[in-house]
JSON list of C-alpha atoms in Angstrom, two decimals:
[
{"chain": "G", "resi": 1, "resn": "UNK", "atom": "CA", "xyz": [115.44, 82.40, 39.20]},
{"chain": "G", "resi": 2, "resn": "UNK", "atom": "CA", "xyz": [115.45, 83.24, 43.01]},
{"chain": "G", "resi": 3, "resn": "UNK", "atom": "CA", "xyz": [113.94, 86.89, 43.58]},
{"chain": "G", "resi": 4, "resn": "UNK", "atom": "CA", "xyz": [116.29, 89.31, 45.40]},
{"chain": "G", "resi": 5, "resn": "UNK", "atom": "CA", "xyz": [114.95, 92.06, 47.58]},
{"chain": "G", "resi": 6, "resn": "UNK", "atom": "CA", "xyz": [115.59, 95.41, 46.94]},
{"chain": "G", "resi": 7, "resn": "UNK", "atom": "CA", "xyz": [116.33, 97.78, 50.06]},
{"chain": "G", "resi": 8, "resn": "UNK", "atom": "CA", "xyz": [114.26, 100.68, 49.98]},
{"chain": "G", "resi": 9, "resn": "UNK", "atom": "CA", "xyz": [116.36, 103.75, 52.22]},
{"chain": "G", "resi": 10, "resn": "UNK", "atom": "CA", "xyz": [115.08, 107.22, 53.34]},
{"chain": "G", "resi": 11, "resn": "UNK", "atom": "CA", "xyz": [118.53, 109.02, 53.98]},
{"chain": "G", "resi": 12, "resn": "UNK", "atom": "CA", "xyz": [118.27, 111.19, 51.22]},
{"chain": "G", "resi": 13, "resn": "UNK", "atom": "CA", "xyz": [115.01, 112.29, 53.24]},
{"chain": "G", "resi": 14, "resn": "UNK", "atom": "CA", "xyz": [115.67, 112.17, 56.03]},
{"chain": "G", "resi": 15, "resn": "UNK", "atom": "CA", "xyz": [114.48, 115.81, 57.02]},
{"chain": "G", "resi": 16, "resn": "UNK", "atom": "CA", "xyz": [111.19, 114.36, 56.24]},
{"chain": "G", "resi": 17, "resn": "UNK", "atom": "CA", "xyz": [110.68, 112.18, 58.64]},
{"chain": "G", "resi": 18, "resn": "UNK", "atom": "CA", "xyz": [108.82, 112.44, 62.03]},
{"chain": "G", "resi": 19, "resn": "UNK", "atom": "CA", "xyz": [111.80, 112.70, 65.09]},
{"chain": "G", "resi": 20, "resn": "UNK", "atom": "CA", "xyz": [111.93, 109.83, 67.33]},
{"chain": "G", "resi": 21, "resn": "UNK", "atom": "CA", "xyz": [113.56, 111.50, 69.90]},
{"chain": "G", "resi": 22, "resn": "UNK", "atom": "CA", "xyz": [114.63, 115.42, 70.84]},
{"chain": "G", "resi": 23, "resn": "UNK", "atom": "CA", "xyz": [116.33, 116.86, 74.02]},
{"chain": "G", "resi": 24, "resn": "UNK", "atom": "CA", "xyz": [116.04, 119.65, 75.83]},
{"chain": "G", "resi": 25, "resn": "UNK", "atom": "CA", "xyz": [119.29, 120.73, 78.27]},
{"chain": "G", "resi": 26, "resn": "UNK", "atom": "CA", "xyz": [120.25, 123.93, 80.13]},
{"chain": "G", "resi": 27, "resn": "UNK", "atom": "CA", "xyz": [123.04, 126.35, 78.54]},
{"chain": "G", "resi": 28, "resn": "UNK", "atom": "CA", "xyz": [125.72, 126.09, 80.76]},
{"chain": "G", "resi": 29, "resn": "UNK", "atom": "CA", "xyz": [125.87, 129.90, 81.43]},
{"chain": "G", "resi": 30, "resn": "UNK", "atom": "CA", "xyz": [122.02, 130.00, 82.68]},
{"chain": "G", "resi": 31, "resn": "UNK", "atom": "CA", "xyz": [119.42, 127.61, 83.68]},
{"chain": "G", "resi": 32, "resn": "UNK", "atom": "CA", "xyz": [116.60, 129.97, 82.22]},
{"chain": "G", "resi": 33, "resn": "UNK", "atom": "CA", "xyz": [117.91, 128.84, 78.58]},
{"chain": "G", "resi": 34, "resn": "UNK", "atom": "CA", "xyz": [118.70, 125.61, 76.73]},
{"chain": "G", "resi": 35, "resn": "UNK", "atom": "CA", "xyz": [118.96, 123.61, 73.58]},
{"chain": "G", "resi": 36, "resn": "UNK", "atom": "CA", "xyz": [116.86, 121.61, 71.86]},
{"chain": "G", "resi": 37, "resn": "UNK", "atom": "CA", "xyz": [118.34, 119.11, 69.72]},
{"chain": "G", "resi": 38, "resn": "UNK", "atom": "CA", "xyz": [117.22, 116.16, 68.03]},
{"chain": "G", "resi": 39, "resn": "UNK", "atom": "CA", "xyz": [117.37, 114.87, 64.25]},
{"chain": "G", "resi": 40, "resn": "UNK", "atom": "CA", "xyz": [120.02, 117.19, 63.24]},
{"chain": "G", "resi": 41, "resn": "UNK", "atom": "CA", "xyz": [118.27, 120.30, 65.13]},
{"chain": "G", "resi": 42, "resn": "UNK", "atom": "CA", "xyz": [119.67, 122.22, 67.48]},
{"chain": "G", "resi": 43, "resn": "UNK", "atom": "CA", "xyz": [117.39, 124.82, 68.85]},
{"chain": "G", "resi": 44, "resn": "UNK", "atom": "CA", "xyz": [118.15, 127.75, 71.10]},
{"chain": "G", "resi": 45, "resn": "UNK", "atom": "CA", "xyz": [115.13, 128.17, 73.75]},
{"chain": "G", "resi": 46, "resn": "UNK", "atom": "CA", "xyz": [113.79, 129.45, 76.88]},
{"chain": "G", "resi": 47, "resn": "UNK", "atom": "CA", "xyz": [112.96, 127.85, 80.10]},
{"chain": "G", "resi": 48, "resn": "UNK", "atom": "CA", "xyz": [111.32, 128.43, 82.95]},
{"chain": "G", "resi": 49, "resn": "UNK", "atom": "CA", "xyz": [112.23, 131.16, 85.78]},
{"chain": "G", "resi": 50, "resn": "UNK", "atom": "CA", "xyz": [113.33, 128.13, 87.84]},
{"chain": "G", "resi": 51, "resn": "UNK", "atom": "CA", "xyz": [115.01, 126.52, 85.29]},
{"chain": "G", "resi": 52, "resn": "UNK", "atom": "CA", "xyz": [114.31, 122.91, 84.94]},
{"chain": "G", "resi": 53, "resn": "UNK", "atom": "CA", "xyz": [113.13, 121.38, 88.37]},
{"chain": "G", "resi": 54, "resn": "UNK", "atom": "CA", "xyz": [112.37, 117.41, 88.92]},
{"chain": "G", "resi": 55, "resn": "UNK", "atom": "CA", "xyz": [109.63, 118.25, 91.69]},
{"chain": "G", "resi": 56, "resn": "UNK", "atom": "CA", "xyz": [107.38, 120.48, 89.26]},
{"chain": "G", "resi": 57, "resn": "UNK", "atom": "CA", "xyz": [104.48, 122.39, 91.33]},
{"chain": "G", "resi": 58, "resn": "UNK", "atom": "CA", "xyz": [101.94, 124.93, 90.53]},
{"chain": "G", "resi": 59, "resn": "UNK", "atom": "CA", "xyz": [103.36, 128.46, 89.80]},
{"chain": "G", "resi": 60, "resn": "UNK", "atom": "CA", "xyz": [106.70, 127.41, 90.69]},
{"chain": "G", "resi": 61, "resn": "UNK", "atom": "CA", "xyz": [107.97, 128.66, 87.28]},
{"chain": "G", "resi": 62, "resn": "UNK", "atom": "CA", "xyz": [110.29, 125.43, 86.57]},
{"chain": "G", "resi": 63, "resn": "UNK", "atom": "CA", "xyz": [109.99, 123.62, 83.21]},
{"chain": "G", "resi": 64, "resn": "UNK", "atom": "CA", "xyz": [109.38, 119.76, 84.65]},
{"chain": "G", "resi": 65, "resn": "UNK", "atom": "CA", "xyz": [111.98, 117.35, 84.36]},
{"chain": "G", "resi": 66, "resn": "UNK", "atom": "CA", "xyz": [110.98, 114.19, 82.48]},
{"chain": "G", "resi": 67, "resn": "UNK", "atom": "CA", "xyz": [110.02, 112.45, 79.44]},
{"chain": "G", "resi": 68, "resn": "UNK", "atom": "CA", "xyz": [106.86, 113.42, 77.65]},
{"chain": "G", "resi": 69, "resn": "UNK", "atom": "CA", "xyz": [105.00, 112.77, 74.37]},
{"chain": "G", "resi": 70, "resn": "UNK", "atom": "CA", "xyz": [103.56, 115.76, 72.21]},
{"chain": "G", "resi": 71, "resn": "UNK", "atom": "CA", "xyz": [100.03, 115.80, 71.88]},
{"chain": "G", "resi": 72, "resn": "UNK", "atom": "CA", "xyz": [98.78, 118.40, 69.75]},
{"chain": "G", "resi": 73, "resn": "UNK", "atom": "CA", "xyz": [99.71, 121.54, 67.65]},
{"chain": "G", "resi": 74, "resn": "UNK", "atom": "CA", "xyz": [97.36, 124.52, 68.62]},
{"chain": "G", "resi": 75, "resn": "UNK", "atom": "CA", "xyz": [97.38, 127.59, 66.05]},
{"chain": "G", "resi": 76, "resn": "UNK", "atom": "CA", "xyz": [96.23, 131.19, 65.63]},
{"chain": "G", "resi": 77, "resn": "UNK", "atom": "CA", "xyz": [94.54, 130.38, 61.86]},
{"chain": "G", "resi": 78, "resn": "UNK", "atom": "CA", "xyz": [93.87, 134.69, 62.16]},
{"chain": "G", "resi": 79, "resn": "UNK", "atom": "CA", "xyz": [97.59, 134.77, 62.31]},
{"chain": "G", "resi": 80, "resn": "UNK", "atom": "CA", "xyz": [99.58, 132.39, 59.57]},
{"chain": "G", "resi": 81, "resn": "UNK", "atom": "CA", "xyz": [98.58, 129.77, 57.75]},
{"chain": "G", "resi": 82, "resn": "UNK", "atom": "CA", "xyz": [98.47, 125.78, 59.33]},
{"chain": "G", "resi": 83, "resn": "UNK", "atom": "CA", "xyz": [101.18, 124.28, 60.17]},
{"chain": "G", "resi": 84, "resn": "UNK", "atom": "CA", "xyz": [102.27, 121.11, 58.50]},
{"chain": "G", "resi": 85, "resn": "UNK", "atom": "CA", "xyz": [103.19, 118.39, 61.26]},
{"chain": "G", "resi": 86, "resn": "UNK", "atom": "CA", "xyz": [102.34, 114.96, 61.61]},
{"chain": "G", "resi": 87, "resn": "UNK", "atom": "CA", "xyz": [100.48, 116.06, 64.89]},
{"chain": "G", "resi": 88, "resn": "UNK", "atom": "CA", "xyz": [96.75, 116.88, 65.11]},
{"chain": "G", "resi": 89, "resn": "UNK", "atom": "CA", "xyz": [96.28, 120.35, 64.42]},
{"chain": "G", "resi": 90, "resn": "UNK", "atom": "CA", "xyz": [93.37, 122.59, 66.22]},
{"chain": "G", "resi": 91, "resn": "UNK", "atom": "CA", "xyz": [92.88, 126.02, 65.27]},
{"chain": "G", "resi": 92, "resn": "UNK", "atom": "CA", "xyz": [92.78, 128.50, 68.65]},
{"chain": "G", "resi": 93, "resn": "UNK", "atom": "CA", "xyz": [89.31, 130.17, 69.16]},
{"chain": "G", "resi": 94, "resn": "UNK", "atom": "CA", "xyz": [88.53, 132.86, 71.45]},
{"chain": "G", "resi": 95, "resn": "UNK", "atom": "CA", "xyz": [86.88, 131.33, 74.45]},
{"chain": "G", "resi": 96, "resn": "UNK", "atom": "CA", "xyz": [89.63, 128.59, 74.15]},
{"chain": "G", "resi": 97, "resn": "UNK", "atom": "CA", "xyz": [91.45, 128.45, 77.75]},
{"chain": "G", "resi": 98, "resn": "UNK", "atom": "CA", "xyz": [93.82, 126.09, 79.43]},
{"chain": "G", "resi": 99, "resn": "UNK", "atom": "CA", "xyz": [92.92, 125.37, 83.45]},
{"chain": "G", "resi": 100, "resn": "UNK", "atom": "CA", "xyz": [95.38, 126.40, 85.99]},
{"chain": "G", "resi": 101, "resn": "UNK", "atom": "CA", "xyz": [93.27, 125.87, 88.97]},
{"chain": "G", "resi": 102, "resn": "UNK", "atom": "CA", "xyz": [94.23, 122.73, 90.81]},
{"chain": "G", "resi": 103, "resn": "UNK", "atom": "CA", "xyz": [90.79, 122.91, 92.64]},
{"chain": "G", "resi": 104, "resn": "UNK", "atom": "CA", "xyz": [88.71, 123.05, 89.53]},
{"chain": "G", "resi": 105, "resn": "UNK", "atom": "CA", "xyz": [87.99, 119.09, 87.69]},
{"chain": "G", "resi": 106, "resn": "UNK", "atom": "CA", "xyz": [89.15, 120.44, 84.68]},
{"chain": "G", "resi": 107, "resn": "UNK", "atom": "CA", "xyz": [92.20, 121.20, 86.14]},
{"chain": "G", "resi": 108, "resn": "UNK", "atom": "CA", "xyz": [95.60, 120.85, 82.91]},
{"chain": "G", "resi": 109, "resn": "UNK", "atom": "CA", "xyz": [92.72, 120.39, 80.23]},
{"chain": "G", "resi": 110, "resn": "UNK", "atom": "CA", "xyz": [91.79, 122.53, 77.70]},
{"chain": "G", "resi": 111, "resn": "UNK", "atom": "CA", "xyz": [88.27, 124.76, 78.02]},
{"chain": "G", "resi": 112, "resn": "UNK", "atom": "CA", "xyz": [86.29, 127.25, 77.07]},
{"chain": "G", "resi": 113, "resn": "UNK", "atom": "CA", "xyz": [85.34, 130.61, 78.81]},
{"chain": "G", "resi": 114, "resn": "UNK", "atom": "CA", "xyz": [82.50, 132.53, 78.73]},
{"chain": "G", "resi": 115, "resn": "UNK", "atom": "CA", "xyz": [83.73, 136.72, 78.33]},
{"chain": "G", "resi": 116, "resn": "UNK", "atom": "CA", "xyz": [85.25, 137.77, 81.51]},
{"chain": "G", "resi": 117, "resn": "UNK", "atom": "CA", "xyz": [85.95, 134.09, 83.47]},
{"chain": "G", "resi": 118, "resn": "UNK", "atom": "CA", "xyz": [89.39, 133.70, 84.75]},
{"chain": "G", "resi": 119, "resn": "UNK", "atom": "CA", "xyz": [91.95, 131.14, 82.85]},
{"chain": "G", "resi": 120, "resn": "UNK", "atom": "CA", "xyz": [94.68, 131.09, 80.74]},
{"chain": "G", "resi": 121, "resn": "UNK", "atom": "CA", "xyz": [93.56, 132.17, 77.39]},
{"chain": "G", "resi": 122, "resn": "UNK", "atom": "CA", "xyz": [95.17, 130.87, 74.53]},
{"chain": "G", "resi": 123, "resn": "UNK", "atom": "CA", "xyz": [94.11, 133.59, 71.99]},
{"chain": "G", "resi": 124, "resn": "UNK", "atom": "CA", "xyz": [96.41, 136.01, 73.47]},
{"chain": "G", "resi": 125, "resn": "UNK", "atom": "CA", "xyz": [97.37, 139.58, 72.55]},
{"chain": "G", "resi": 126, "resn": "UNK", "atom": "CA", "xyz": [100.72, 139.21, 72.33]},
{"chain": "G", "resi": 127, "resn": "UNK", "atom": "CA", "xyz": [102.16, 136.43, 69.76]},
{"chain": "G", "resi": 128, "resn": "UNK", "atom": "CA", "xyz": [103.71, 133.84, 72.48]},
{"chain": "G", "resi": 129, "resn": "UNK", "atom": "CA", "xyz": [100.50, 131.59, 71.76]},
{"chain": "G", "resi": 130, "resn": "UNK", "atom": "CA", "xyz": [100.20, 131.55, 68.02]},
{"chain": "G", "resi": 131, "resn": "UNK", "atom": "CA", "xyz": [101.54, 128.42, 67.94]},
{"chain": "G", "resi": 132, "resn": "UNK", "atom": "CA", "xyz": [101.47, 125.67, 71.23]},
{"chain": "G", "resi": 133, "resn": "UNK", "atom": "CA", "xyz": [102.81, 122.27, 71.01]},
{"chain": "G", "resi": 134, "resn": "UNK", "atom": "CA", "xyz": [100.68, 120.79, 74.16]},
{"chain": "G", "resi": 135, "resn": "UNK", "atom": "CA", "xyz": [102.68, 118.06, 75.74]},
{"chain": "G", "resi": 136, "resn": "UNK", "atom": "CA", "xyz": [101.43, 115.20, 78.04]},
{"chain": "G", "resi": 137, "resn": "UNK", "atom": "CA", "xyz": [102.81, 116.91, 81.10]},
{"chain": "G", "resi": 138, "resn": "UNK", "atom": "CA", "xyz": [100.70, 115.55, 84.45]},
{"chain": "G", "resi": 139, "resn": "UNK", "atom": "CA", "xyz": [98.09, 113.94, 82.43]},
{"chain": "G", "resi": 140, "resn": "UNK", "atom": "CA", "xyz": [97.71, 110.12, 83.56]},
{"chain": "G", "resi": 141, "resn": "UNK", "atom": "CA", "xyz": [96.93, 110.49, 86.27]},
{"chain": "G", "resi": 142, "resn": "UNK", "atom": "CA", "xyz": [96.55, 114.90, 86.41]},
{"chain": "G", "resi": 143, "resn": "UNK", "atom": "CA", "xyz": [97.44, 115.26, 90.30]},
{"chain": "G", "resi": 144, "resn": "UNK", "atom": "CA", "xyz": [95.71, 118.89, 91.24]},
{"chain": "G", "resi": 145, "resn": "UNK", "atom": "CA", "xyz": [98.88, 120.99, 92.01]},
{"chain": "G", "resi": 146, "resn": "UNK", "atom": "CA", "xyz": [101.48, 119.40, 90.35]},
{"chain": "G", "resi": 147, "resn": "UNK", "atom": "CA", "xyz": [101.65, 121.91, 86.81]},
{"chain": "G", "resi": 148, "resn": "UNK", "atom": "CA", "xyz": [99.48, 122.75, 84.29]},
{"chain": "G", "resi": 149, "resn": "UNK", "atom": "CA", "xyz": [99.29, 124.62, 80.84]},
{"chain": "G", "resi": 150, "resn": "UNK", "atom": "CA", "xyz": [103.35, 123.29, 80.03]},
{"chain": "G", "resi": 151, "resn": "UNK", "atom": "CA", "xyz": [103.49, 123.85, 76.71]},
{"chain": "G", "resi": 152, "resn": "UNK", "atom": "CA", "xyz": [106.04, 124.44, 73.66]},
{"chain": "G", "resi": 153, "resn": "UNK", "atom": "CA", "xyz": [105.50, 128.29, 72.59]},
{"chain": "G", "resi": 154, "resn": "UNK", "atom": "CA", "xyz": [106.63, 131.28, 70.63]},
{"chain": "G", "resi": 155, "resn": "UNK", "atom": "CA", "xyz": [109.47, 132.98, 72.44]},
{"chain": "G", "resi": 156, "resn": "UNK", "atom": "CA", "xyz": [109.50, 136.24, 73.87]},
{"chain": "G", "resi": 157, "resn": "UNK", "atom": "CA", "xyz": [111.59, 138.90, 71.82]},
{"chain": "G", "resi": 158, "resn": "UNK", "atom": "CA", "xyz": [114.02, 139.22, 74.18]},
{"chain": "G", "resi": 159, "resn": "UNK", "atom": "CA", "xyz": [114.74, 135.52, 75.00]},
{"chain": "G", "resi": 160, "resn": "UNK", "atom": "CA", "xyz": [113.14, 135.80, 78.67]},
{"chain": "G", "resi": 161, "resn": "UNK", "atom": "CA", "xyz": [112.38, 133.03, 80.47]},
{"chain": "G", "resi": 162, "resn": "UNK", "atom": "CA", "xyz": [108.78, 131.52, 80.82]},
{"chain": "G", "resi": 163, "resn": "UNK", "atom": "CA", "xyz": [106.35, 130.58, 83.34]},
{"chain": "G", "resi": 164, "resn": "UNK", "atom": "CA", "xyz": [107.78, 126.92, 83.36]},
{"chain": "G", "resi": 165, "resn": "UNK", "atom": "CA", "xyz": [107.03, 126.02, 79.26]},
{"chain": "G", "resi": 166, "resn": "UNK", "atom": "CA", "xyz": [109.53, 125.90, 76.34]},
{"chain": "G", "resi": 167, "resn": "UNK", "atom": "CA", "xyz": [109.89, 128.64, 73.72]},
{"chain": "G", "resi": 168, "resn": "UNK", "atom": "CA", "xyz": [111.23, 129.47, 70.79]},
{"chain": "G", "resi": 169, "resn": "UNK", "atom": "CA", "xyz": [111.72, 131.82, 67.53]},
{"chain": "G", "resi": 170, "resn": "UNK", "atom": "CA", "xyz": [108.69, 131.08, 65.01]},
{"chain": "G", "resi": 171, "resn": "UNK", "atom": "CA", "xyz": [110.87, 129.90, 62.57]},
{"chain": "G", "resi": 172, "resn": "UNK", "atom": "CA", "xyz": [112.47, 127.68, 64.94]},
{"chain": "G", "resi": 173, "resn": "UNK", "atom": "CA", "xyz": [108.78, 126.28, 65.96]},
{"chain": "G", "resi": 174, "resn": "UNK", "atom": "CA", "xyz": [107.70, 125.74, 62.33]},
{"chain": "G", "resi": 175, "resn": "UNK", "atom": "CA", "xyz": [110.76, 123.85, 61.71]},
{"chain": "G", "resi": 176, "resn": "UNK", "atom": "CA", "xyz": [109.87, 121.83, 64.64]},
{"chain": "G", "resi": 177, "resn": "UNK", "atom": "CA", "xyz": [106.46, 120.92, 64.01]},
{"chain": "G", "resi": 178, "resn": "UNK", "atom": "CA", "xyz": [107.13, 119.62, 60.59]},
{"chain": "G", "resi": 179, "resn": "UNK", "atom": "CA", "xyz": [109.04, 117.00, 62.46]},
{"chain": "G", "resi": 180, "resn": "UNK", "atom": "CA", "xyz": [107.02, 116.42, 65.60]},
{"chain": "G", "resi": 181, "resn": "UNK", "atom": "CA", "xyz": [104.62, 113.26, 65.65]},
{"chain": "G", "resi": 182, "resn": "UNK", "atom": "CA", "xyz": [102.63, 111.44, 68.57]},
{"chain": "G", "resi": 183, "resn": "UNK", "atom": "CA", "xyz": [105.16, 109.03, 69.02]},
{"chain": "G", "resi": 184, "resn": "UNK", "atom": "CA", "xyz": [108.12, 111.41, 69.76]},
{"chain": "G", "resi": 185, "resn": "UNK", "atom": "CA", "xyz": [109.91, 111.60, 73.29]},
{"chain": "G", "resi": 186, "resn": "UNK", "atom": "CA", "xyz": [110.83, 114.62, 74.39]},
{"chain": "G", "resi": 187, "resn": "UNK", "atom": "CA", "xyz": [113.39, 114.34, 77.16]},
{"chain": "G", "resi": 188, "resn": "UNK", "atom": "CA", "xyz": [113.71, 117.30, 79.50]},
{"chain": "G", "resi": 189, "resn": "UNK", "atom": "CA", "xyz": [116.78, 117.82, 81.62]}
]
């Protein structure tokens, strides 16, 4: 008797699964907000101030133009609980920093400040930062100038646009990150 194979299919869990691919386009009524959509999501957000740009630079305010890979899922543990995602998760302490200064080596890497150095802090008052889905935006090679800190965040309550990252409501992030994995593309533009 010849042994017959049995297909083994996920659709009935489908909302399981890590995304292989999710987009992010400008609303057609203003370049400061846009969709995200991928895997049956579709996700209002905010852009940058300059909208998407293909020529990113350093305090430009545009949200580059390109195809990245998330990297990591940083959290406020003071704040919720951990997310679930199939990306590394690292709790945000209070001397963690990001480095916007294109003349510093650690220039788009993560650091940490003594009390009272300049950076972008990541444990911030306000709740934009209590979750951050860091993407590989200039990483290989990081070319001093060309963006730092890009980031998926928490939106602002009134939907304004951001410094050049990505945001969103917190329900709309958790949802996200549950689907999110290293080998996910995120197209931008």
């Amino acid at each position: 008797m010849k042994k017959q194979a049995i297909p083994i299919t996920y659709d009935k869990f489908w909302r399981d699964r890590p995304l292989s691919l999710v987009s992010i386009r400008t609303a057609a009524s203003d370049p400061r907000r846009g969709w995200l959509t991928g895997g049956g999501l579709t996700i209002p957000v905010a852009l940058g101030r300059g909208g998407i740009v293909a020529n990113k630079r350093e305090g430009d305010g545009g949200t580059p133009k390109g195809t990245f890979r998330p990297r990591r899922v940083w959290w406020r543990a003071d704040r919720g609980a951990r997310p679930r995602s199939f990306l590394p998760v690292r709790p945000i302490r209070g001397d963690d920093a990001w480095c916007e200064d294109p003349t510093d080596r650690h220039y788009n890497r993560p650091l940490r400040l003594a009390p009272g150095r300049g950076g972008d802090r990541l444990a911030r008052e306000d709740h934009l930062y209590d979750f951050i889905i860091e993407i590989d935006h200039n990483t290989r090679p990081r070319i001093a100038g060309r963006g730092s800190a890009v980031f998926l965040h928490l939106a602002r309550d009134n939907f304004g646009p951001t410094a050049g990252c990505i945001s969103m409501s917190k329900a709309a992030m958790l949802q996200l990150l549950r689907r999110l994995s290293p080998r996910t593309k995120i197209i931008i533009g």
